PDB file of C-alpha atoms in Angstrom:
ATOM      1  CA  UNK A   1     103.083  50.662 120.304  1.00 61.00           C
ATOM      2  CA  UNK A   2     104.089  51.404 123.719  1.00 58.00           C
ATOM      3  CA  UNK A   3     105.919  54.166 123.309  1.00 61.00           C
ATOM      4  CA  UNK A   4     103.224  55.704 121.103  1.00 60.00           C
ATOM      5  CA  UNK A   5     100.850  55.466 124.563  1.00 57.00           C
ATOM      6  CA  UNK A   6     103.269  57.105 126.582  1.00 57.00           C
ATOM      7  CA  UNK A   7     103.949  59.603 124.592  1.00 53.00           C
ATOM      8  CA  UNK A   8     100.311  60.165 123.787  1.00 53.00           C
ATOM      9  CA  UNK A   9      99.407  59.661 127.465  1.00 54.00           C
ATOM     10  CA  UNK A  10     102.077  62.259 128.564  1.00 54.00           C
ATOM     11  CA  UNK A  11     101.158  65.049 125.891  1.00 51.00           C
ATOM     12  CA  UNK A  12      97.687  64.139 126.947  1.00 48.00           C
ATOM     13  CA  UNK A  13      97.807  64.589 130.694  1.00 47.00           C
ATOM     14  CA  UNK A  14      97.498  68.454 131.221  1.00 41.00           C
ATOM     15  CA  UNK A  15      94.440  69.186 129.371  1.00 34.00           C
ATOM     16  CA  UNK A  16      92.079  66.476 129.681  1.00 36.00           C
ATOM     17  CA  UNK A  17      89.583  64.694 131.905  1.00 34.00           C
ATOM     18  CA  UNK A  18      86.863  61.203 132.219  1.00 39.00           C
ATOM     19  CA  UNK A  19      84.548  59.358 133.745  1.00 45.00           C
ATOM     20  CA  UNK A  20      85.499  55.795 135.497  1.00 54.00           C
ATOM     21  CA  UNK A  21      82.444  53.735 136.608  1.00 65.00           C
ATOM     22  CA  UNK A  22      81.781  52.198 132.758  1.00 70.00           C
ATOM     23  CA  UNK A  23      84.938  50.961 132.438  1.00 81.00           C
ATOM     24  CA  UNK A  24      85.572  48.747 135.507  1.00 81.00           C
ATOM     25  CA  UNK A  25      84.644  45.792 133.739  1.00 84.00           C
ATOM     26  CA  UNK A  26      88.027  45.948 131.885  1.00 88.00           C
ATOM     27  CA  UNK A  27      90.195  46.106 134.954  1.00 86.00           C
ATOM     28  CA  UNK A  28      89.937  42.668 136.180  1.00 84.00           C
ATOM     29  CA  UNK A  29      89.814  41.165 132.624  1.00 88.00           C
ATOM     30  CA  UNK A  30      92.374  38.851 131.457  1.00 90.00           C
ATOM     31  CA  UNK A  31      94.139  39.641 128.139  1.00 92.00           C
ATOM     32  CA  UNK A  32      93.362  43.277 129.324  1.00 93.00           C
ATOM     33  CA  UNK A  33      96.398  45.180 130.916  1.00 92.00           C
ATOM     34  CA  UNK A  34      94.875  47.755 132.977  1.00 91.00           C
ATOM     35  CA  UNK A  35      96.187  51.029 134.881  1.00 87.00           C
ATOM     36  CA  UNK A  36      94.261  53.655 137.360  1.00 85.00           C
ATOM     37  CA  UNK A  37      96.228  56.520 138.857  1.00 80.00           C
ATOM     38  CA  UNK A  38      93.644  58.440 141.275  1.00 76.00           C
ATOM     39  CA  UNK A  39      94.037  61.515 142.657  1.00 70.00           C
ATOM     40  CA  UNK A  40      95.795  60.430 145.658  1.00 61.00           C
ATOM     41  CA  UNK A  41      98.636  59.156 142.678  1.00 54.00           C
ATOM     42  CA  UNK A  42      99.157  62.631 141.441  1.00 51.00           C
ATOM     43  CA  UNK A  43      98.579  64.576 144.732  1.00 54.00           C
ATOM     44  CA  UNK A  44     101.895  62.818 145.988  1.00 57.00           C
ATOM     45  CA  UNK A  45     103.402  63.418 142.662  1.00 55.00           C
ATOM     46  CA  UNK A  46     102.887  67.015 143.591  1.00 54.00           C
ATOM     47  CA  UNK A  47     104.582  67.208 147.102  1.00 56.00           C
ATOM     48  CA  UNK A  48     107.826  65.965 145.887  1.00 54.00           C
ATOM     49  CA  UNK A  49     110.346  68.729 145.720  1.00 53.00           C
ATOM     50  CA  UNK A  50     109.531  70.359 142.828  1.00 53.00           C
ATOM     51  CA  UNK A  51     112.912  72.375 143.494  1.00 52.00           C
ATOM     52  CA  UNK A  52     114.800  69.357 141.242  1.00 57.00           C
ATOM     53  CA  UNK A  53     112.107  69.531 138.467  1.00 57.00           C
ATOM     54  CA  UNK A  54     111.933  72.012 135.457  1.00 62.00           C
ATOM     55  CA  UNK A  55     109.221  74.417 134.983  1.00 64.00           C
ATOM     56  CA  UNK A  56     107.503  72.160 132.211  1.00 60.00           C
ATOM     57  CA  UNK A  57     107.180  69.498 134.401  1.00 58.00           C
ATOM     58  CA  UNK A  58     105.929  71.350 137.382  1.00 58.00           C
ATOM     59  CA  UNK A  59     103.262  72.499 135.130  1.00 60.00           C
ATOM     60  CA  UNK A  60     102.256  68.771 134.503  1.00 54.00           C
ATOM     61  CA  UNK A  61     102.036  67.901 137.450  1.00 56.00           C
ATOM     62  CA  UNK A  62     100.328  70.914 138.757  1.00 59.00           C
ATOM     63  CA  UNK A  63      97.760  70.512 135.995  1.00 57.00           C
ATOM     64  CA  UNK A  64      97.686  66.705 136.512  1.00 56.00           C
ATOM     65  CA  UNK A  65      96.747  67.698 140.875  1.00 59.00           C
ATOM     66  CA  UNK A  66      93.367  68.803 139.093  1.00 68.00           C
ATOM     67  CA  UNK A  67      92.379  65.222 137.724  1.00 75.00           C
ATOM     68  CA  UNK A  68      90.687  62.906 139.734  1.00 80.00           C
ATOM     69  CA  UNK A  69      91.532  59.617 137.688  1.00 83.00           C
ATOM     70  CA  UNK A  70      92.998  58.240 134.906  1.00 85.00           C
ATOM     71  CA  UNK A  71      93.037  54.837 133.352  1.00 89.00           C
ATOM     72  CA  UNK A  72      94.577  53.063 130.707  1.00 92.00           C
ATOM     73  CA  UNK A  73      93.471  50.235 129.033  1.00 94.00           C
ATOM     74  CA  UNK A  74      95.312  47.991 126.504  1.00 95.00           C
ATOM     75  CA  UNK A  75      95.447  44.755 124.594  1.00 94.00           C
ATOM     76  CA  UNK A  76      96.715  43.013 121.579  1.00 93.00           C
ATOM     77  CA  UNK A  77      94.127  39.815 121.290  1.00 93.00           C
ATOM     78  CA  UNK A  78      91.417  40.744 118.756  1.00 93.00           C
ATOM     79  CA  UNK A  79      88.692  39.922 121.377  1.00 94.00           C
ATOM     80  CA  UNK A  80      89.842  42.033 124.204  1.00 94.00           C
ATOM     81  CA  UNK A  81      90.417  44.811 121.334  1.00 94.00           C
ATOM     82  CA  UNK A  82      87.344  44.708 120.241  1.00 93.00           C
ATOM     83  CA  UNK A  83      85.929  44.776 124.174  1.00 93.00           C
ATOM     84  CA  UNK A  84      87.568  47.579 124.913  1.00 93.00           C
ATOM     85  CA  UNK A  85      86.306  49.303 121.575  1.00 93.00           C
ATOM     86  CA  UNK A  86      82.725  48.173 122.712  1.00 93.00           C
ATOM     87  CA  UNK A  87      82.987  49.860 125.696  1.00 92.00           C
ATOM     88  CA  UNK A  88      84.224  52.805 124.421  1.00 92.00           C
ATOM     89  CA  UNK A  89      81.210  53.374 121.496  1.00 93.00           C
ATOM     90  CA  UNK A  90      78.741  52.183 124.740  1.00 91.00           C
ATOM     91  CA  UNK A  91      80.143  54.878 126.931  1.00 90.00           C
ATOM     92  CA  UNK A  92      79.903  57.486 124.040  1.00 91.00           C
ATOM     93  CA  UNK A  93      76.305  56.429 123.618  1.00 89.00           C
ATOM     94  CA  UNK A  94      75.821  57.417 126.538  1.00 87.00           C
ATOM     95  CA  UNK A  95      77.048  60.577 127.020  1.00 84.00           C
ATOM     96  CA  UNK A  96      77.247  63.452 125.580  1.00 84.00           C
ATOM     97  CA  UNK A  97      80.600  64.386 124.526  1.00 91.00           C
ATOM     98  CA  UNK A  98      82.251  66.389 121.545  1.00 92.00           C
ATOM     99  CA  UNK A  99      84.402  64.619 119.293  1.00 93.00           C
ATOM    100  CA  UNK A 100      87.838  66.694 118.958  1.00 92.00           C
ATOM    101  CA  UNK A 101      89.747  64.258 116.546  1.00 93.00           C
ATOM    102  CA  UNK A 102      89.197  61.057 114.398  1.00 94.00           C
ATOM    103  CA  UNK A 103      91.907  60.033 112.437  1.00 94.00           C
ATOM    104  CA  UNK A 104      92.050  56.945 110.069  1.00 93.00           C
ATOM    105  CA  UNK A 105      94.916  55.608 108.326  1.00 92.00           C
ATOM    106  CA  UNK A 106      95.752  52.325 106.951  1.00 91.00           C
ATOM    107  CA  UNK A 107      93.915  50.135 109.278  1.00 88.00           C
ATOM    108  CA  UNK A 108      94.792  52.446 112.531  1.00 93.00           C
ATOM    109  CA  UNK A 109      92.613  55.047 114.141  1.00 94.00           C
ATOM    110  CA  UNK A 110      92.591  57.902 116.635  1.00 96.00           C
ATOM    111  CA  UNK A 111      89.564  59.632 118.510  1.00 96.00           C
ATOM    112  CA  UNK A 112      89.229  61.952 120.804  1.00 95.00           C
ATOM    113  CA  UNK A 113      86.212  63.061 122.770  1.00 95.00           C
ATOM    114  CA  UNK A 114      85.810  65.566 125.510  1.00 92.00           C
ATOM    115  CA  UNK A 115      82.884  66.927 127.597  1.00 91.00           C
ATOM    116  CA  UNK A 116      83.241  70.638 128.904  1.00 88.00           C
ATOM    117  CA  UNK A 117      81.204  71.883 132.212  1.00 84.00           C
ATOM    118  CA  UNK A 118      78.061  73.847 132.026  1.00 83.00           C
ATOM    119  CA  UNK A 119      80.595  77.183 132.058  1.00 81.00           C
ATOM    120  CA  UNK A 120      82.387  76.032 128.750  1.00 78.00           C
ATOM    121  CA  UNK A 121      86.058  77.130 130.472  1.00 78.00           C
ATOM    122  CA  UNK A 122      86.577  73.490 132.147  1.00 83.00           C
ATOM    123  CA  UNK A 123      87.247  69.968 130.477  1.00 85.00           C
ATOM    124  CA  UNK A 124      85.652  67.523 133.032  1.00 87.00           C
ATOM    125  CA  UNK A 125      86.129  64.494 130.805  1.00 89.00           C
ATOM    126  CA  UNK A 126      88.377  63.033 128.095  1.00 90.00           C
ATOM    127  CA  UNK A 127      88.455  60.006 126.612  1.00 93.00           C
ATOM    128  CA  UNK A 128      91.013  58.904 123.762  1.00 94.00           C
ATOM    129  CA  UNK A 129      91.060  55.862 121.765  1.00 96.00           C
ATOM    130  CA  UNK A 130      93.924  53.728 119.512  1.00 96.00           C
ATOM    131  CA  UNK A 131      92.811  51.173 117.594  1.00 95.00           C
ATOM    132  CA  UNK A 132      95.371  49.118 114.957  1.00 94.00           C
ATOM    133  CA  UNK A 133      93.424  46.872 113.739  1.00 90.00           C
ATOM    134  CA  UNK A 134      96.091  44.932 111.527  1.00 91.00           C
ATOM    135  CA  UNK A 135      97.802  44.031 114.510  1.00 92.00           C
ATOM    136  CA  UNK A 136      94.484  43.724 116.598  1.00 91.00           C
ATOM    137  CA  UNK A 137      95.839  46.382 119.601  1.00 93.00           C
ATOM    138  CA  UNK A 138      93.736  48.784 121.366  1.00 95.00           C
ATOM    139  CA  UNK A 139      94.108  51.295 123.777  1.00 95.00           C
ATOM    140  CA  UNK A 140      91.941  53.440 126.018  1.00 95.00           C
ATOM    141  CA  UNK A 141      92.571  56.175 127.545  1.00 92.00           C
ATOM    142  CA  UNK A 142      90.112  57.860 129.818  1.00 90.00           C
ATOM    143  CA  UNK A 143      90.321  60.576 132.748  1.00 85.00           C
ATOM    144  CA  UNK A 144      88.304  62.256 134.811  1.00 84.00           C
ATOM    145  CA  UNK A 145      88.575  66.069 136.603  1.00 82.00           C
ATOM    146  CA  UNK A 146      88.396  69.853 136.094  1.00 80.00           C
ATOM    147  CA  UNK A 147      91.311  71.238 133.887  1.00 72.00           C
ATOM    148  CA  UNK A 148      90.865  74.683 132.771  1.00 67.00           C
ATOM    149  CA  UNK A 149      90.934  75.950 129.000  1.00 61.00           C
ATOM    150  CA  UNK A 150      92.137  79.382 130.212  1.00 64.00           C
ATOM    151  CA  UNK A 151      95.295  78.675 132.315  1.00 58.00           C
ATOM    152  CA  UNK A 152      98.053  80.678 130.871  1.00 52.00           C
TER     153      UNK A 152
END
C-alpha cells in the first residue's frame, strides 16, 4: 500500500492542487499518520542545484514551486478510515469540484476531484482518495495551488 501512495503521490504532483483548512482535524489524530509539505518545502526543493538532476525531475519540481500545500493522510484502523472518508465526502459537499476519476474494484476505490479557476487554464485544487476497504486503509491526498493545463 505504500508504495502505491508514492507512486500515486509522485505521478500526481505536477498537475494538481487543494484546499487545507477542512482537513486539520486529521493531523493531530491518533491512528492517523499525517504529512504537510508547504510551499516553503518545495521552494527549497527548487534551489538545490538542479545541475545534478534530469530534466524530468526539474520539471517536477518546477511544477511542484507552483503549489502551495500538500497533505497526505493515511490509516489502516476502520475508524480512522472511515474519518478520513467522512471528511473527504464533507469537503466535497462543500465545494464545488469536478470529479475526474472513480474507480471501483473488488472492495478498493479511487477518486479524483479537481476545481479549475474562473479562466478554466489553472487547477487550483485536487483532491484524491484510496479507499481498500477489505483491509480497512485509506488515504487522502489533497493539495492546494495554481498549476497550469497549458504548460508545454
Amino acid at each position: 500500500m505504500k508504495k502505491i501512495i508514492i507512486v500515486l503521490l509522485l505521478a500526481v504532483l505536477p498537475t494538481v492542487a487543494f484546499a487545507q483548512k477542512a482537513f486539520r482535524k486529521l493531523r493531530h489524530t491518533d491512528g492517523i499518520a499525517a504529512i504537510n509539505v508547504s510551499n516553503g518545502g518545495y521552494n527549497a526543493l527548487n534551489d538545490k542545484d538542479k545541475v545534478a538532476l534530469g530534466s524530468v525531475a526539474r520539471d517536477y519540481l518546477s511544477s511542484a514551486s507552483h503549489l502551495d500545500n500538500l497533505n497526505v493522510f493515511i490509516s489502516s484502523e476502520k475508524k480512522h478510515a472511515r474519518t478520513i472518508k467522512r471528511a473527504m465526502l464533507d469537503y466535497l459537499g462543500e465545494k464545488q469540484m469536478e470529479e475526474l476519476i472513480n474507480f471501483e474494484q473488488d472492495g478498493s476505490g479511487i477518486s479524483i476531484y479537481m476545481k479549475k479557476d474562473t479562466s478554466g487554464s489553472d487547477i487550483t485544487e485536487m483532491l484524491l482518495f484510496v479507499e481498500n476497504r477489505q483491509k480497512n486503509e485509506s488515504v487522502l491526498i489533497s493539495f492546494t495551488g495554481t498549476l497550469g493545463l497549458n504548460k508545454k
